[in-house]
Coordinates of C-alpha atoms in Angstrom, one line a residue:
M7 CA 252.1 83.3 181.4
G8 CA 255.8 82.8 181.7
K9 CA 259.2 84.4 180.8
Y10 CA 260.2 84.3 177.2
A11 CA 263.3 85.2 175.2
Q12 CA 264.8 85.3 171.7
L13 CA 268.5 84.7 171.2
V14 CA 269.3 86.5 167.9
I15 CA 272.5 85.1 166.5
G16 CA 274.3 84.8 163.1
P17 CA 277.4 86.0 161.2
A18 CA 278.7 89.5 161.5
G19 CA 276.8 92.0 159.3
C20 CA 273.9 89.7 158.6
G21 CA 271.2 92.1 160.0
K22 CA 270.7 91.0 163.6
S23 CA 270.4 94.5 165.0
T24 CA 268.2 95.6 162.2
Y25 CA 265.9 92.6 162.9
C26 CA 265.9 93.5 166.6
N27 CA 264.9 97.1 165.9
H28 CA 262.2 96.1 163.4
L29 CA 260.8 93.6 165.8
Y30 CA 260.8 96.2 168.6
E31 CA 258.9 98.7 166.4
H32 CA 256.4 96.0 165.3
C33 CA 255.7 95.1 168.9
Q34 CA 255.3 98.7 169.8
A35 CA 252.7 99.0 167.0
I36 CA 250.7 96.0 168.3
Q37 CA 251.1 97.2 171.9
R38 CA 253.2 94.3 173.0
T39 CA 256.1 94.9 175.4
V40 CA 259.5 93.5 174.6
H41 CA 262.9 94.4 176.1
V42 CA 266.0 94.4 173.9
V43 CA 269.3 93.3 175.5
N44 CA 272.7 94.1 174.0
L45 CA 275.1 91.2 174.3
D46 CA 277.7 92.6 171.9
P47 CA 280.6 94.2 173.9
A48 CA 281.8 95.9 170.7
A49 CA 278.5 97.6 169.9
E50 CA 278.5 101.4 169.8
A51 CA 275.0 102.7 168.8
F52 CA 271.5 101.3 168.7
A53 CA 268.3 102.2 166.9
Y54 CA 266.3 100.6 169.6
P55 CA 266.2 101.4 173.4
V56 CA 268.5 99.1 175.3
S57 CA 267.1 97.6 178.4
L58 CA 270.2 95.7 179.5
D59 CA 273.7 96.1 178.2
I60 CA 276.7 93.8 178.5
R61 CA 279.0 96.8 178.3
D62 CA 278.0 97.6 181.8
L63 CA 279.9 94.4 182.7
V64 CA 282.6 94.4 180.2
A65 CA 283.3 96.4 177.0
L66 CA 285.6 95.4 174.1
E67 CA 287.3 98.8 174.0
D68 CA 288.4 98.5 177.6
V69 CA 289.6 94.9 177.1
T70 CA 291.7 95.7 174.0
E71 CA 293.3 98.7 175.7
E72 CA 294.1 97.0 179.1
L73 CA 295.1 93.5 177.8
G74 CA 296.5 94.4 174.4
L75 CA 294.2 91.9 172.6
G76 CA 293.0 92.2 169.0
P77 CA 289.3 92.5 168.1
N78 CA 288.6 88.8 167.9
G79 CA 290.6 87.8 170.9
G80 CA 289.1 90.7 172.9
L81 CA 285.6 89.6 172.0
L82 CA 286.3 86.0 173.1
Y83 CA 287.7 87.3 176.4
C84 CA 284.5 89.4 176.9
M85 CA 282.2 86.5 176.3
E86 CA 284.2 84.2 178.5
Y87 CA 284.0 86.9 181.2
L88 CA 280.3 87.0 180.7
E89 CA 280.2 83.2 181.1
D90 CA 282.1 83.5 184.4
N91 CA 279.7 86.1 185.7
L92 CA 276.3 84.7 184.5
H93 CA 275.0 84.2 188.1
D94 CA 276.6 87.3 189.7
W95 CA 275.8 89.8 186.9
L96 CA 273.1 88.5 184.6
G97 CA 271.3 86.7 187.4
A98 CA 271.1 89.9 189.4
E99 CA 270.0 91.9 186.3
L100 CA 267.2 89.5 185.4
E101 CA 265.7 89.7 188.9
S102 CA 263.9 92.8 187.8
Y103 CA 262.1 90.8 185.1
G104 CA 259.3 88.3 185.9
E105 CA 256.2 86.7 184.6
D106 CA 255.0 87.9 181.2
D107 CA 258.4 89.6 180.3
Y108 CA 259.8 89.1 176.9
L109 CA 263.5 89.6 176.2
V110 CA 265.3 89.8 172.8
F111 CA 269.1 89.3 173.1
D112 CA 271.1 91.0 170.3
C113 CA 274.2 88.9 170.1
P114 CA 277.7 89.3 168.6
G115 CA 278.5 88.1 165.1
Q116 CA 281.4 85.6 165.7
I117 CA 279.9 82.3 164.7
E118 CA 282.4 80.3 166.7
L119 CA 280.6 81.5 169.8
Y120 CA 277.5 79.4 168.7
N121 CA 279.1 76.5 166.9
H122 CA 281.9 75.1 169.1
L123 CA 282.6 77.3 172.2
S124 CA 280.8 76.8 175.5
V125 CA 279.8 80.3 176.3
F126 CA 276.3 80.4 174.6
R127 CA 275.5 76.9 175.6
S128 CA 276.2 78.0 179.2
F129 CA 274.1 81.1 178.6
V130 CA 271.0 79.3 177.4
D131 CA 271.3 76.7 180.1
F132 CA 271.4 79.5 182.6
L133 CA 268.3 81.1 181.1
K134 CA 266.4 77.7 181.1
Q135 CA 267.3 77.1 184.7
D136 CA 266.0 80.5 185.6
G137 CA 262.6 79.6 184.0
W138 CA 262.9 81.3 180.6
S139 CA 261.5 79.8 177.4
V140 CA 264.1 80.5 174.8
C141 CA 264.0 80.4 171.0
V142 CA 267.1 80.9 168.8
V143 CA 266.7 83.2 165.8
Y144 CA 269.5 82.6 163.4
C145 CA 270.0 85.3 160.8
L146 CA 271.6 84.7 157.4
D147 CA 272.1 87.5 154.8
S148 CA 269.8 86.7 151.8
H149 CA 272.8 87.8 149.6
F150 CA 274.0 84.3 150.2
V151 CA 271.4 82.9 147.9
T152 CA 273.2 84.5 145.0
D153 CA 276.1 82.1 145.6
V154 CA 275.1 78.5 146.2
A155 CA 278.4 77.6 147.9
K156 CA 278.0 80.4 150.4
Y157 CA 274.4 79.5 151.0
M158 CA 275.3 75.8 151.7
A159 CA 278.0 77.0 154.2
G160 CA 275.4 79.3 155.9
A161 CA 272.9 76.5 156.1
L162 CA 275.4 74.2 157.7
Q163 CA 276.4 76.9 160.1
A164 CA 272.8 77.2 161.2
L165 CA 272.6 73.4 161.6
A166 CA 275.7 73.4 163.7
A167 CA 274.2 76.1 166.0
M168 CA 271.0 74.1 166.3
V169 CA 272.9 71.0 167.3
K170 CA 275.1 72.9 169.8
L171 CA 272.4 74.9 171.5
E172 CA 269.5 72.4 171.4
L173 CA 266.8 74.9 171.5
P174 CA 263.7 75.7 169.3
H175 CA 265.3 77.4 166.3
V176 CA 263.9 79.8 163.6
N177 CA 266.2 80.6 160.7
I178 CA 265.7 83.9 158.8
L179 CA 266.9 85.2 155.5
T180 CA 267.5 88.8 156.2
K181 CA 267.6 91.8 153.8
V182 CA 265.2 90.3 151.3
D183 CA 264.1 93.8 150.5
L184 CA 267.6 94.4 149.0
L185 CA 267.6 91.5 146.7
E186 CA 267.4 92.6 143.1
D187 CA 266.1 89.3 141.8
K188 CA 263.7 87.4 144.0
R189 CA 262.4 85.0 141.4
H190 CA 264.3 82.0 142.8
L191 CA 264.1 82.9 146.5
E192 CA 261.6 80.2 147.2
D193 CA 264.2 77.5 146.2
F194 CA 266.3 78.6 149.2
L195 CA 263.7 78.7 151.9
I196 CA 263.7 74.9 152.2
P197 CA 267.0 73.6 150.9
D198 CA 266.5 71.0 148.2
P199 CA 269.7 69.2 147.3
A200 CA 268.2 68.1 143.9
L201 CA 268.1 71.8 143.0
L202 CA 271.2 73.0 144.8
L203 CA 273.8 70.3 144.0
P204 CA 273.9 70.8 140.2
Q205 CA 274.6 74.5 140.9
L206 CA 277.2 73.7 143.5
A207 CA 278.9 71.2 141.2
A208 CA 279.1 73.8 138.5
S209 CA 280.8 76.3 140.8
T210 CA 283.2 74.0 142.7
G211 CA 284.5 71.5 140.1
P212 CA 284.4 67.7 139.9
R213 CA 286.9 66.9 142.6
F214 CA 284.4 68.2 145.2
A215 CA 281.5 66.1 144.0
Q216 CA 281.6 63.6 146.9
L217 CA 281.9 66.4 149.4
N218 CA 279.0 68.3 147.8
K219 CA 276.9 65.2 147.9
A220 CA 277.7 64.6 151.5
M221 CA 276.7 68.2 152.5
G222 CA 273.5 67.9 150.5
S223 CA 272.6 64.6 152.2
L224 CA 273.3 66.1 155.6
L225 CA 270.8 68.9 155.1
D226 CA 268.3 66.6 153.4
E227 CA 268.4 63.7 155.8
F228 CA 268.0 65.8 158.9
S229 CA 265.5 68.2 157.3
L230 CA 266.1 70.6 160.1
V231 CA 267.1 73.7 158.2
S232 CA 264.6 76.0 156.6
F233 CA 264.3 79.8 156.4
L234 CA 261.7 82.5 156.7
P235 CA 262.2 85.6 154.6
L236 CA 262.5 89.0 156.3
D237 CA 261.5 92.0 154.3
I238 CA 261.6 95.1 156.5
T239 CA 259.4 97.0 154.1
D240 CA 256.6 94.5 154.6
E241 CA 254.9 94.5 158.0
D242 CA 253.4 91.1 157.4
S243 CA 256.9 89.7 157.1
I244 CA 257.9 90.4 160.7
A245 CA 254.5 89.4 161.9
D246 CA 254.8 86.0 160.3
I247 CA 258.3 85.5 161.8
L248 CA 257.1 86.5 165.3
G249 CA 254.2 84.1 164.9
Q250 CA 256.5 81.2 164.2
I251 CA 258.7 82.1 167.1
D252 CA 255.6 82.4 169.4
M253 CA 254.6 78.9 168.4
A254 CA 258.1 77.6 168.9
I255 CA 258.2 78.8 172.6
Q256 CA 254.5 78.4 173.2
Y257 CA 254.1 82.1 173.9
G258 CA 250.7 83.0 175.4
E259 CA 249.3 79.5 175.2
D260 CA 248.4 79.5 178.9
A261 CA 246.9 83.0 178.8
E262 CA 243.3 83.6 179.5
P263 CA 241.3 84.3 176.4
R264 CA 240.4 87.9 176.0
I265 CA 237.3 89.3 174.3
R266 CA 237.8 92.4 172.3
E267 CA 236.0 95.6 173.3
D268 CA 234.1 95.7 170.0
E269 CA 232.8 92.1 170.5
I270 CA 231.6 93.0 174.0
R271 CA 229.9 96.1 172.6
E272 CA 228.2 94.0 169.9
A273 CA 227.0 91.5 172.5
D274 CA 225.6 94.3 174.6
E275 CA 223.7 95.8 171.6
E276 CA 222.3 92.4 170.8
G277 CA 221.1 92.0 174.4
D278 CA 219.4 95.4 174.3
G279 CA 217.7 94.6 171.0
G280 CA 215.1 92.2 172.4
D281 CA 211.3 92.7 172.5
G282 CA 211.5 94.6 175.8
G283 CA 208.8 92.5 177.3
D284 CA 210.5 92.4 180.7
D285 CA 210.6 96.2 180.8
I286 CA 206.8 96.6 181.1

């Protein structure tokens, strides 16, 4: 088939690790093998089994202690160190994975890593050169839909990551199960400036009218940003998202078609149900 990967990115606290864990549990239930990789050097605990861990290469705690850097500076140092060791460390680790393997990379929450720094562009270029089909999964907290200004900022961040990484891209509104009011959620799955700009104008004041219009036009003209809702209490929710990702990276399209056991059994029964003339 091929080698496939998801790059799970988004702001800090948006539910990336929860998504990775829910995806892993769903794949276990449908008997599909995935390997979750931790790319956050500051991570401490995981709900899912970690197949590969950046902390084996560099950990934020060690960097802050040895170099005297703060959390953000230390994280940037860790990711630049990863960028410098893509071939030596990551390349060696990925040698144990081959055809039909599926990796899910749980990434840090600093959005500058995806929007204007080179580290993740280098990372995805390395994966593509190594033969991996990669899809970016951008997570945005659904709480953003309660504040249209925050939502617009989140949508533009997702667009910036799409432009920077140049990969198939699936955007997710996470924590939908925690929303108290879901009546207007549909309005935010596909941004419609005609609906959003009046709300934005009411919350920002008249002096920002031209800026608001420009941002709305940017989302509308490119029509690249849309979202899928993730409700971890609804198994169909994660199944729909995984289906969209599979289509984006063409997962399994070159696999041989498989006939289910019950279909084989039915075919055998039909074959045995003839008039028996040949058995005389």
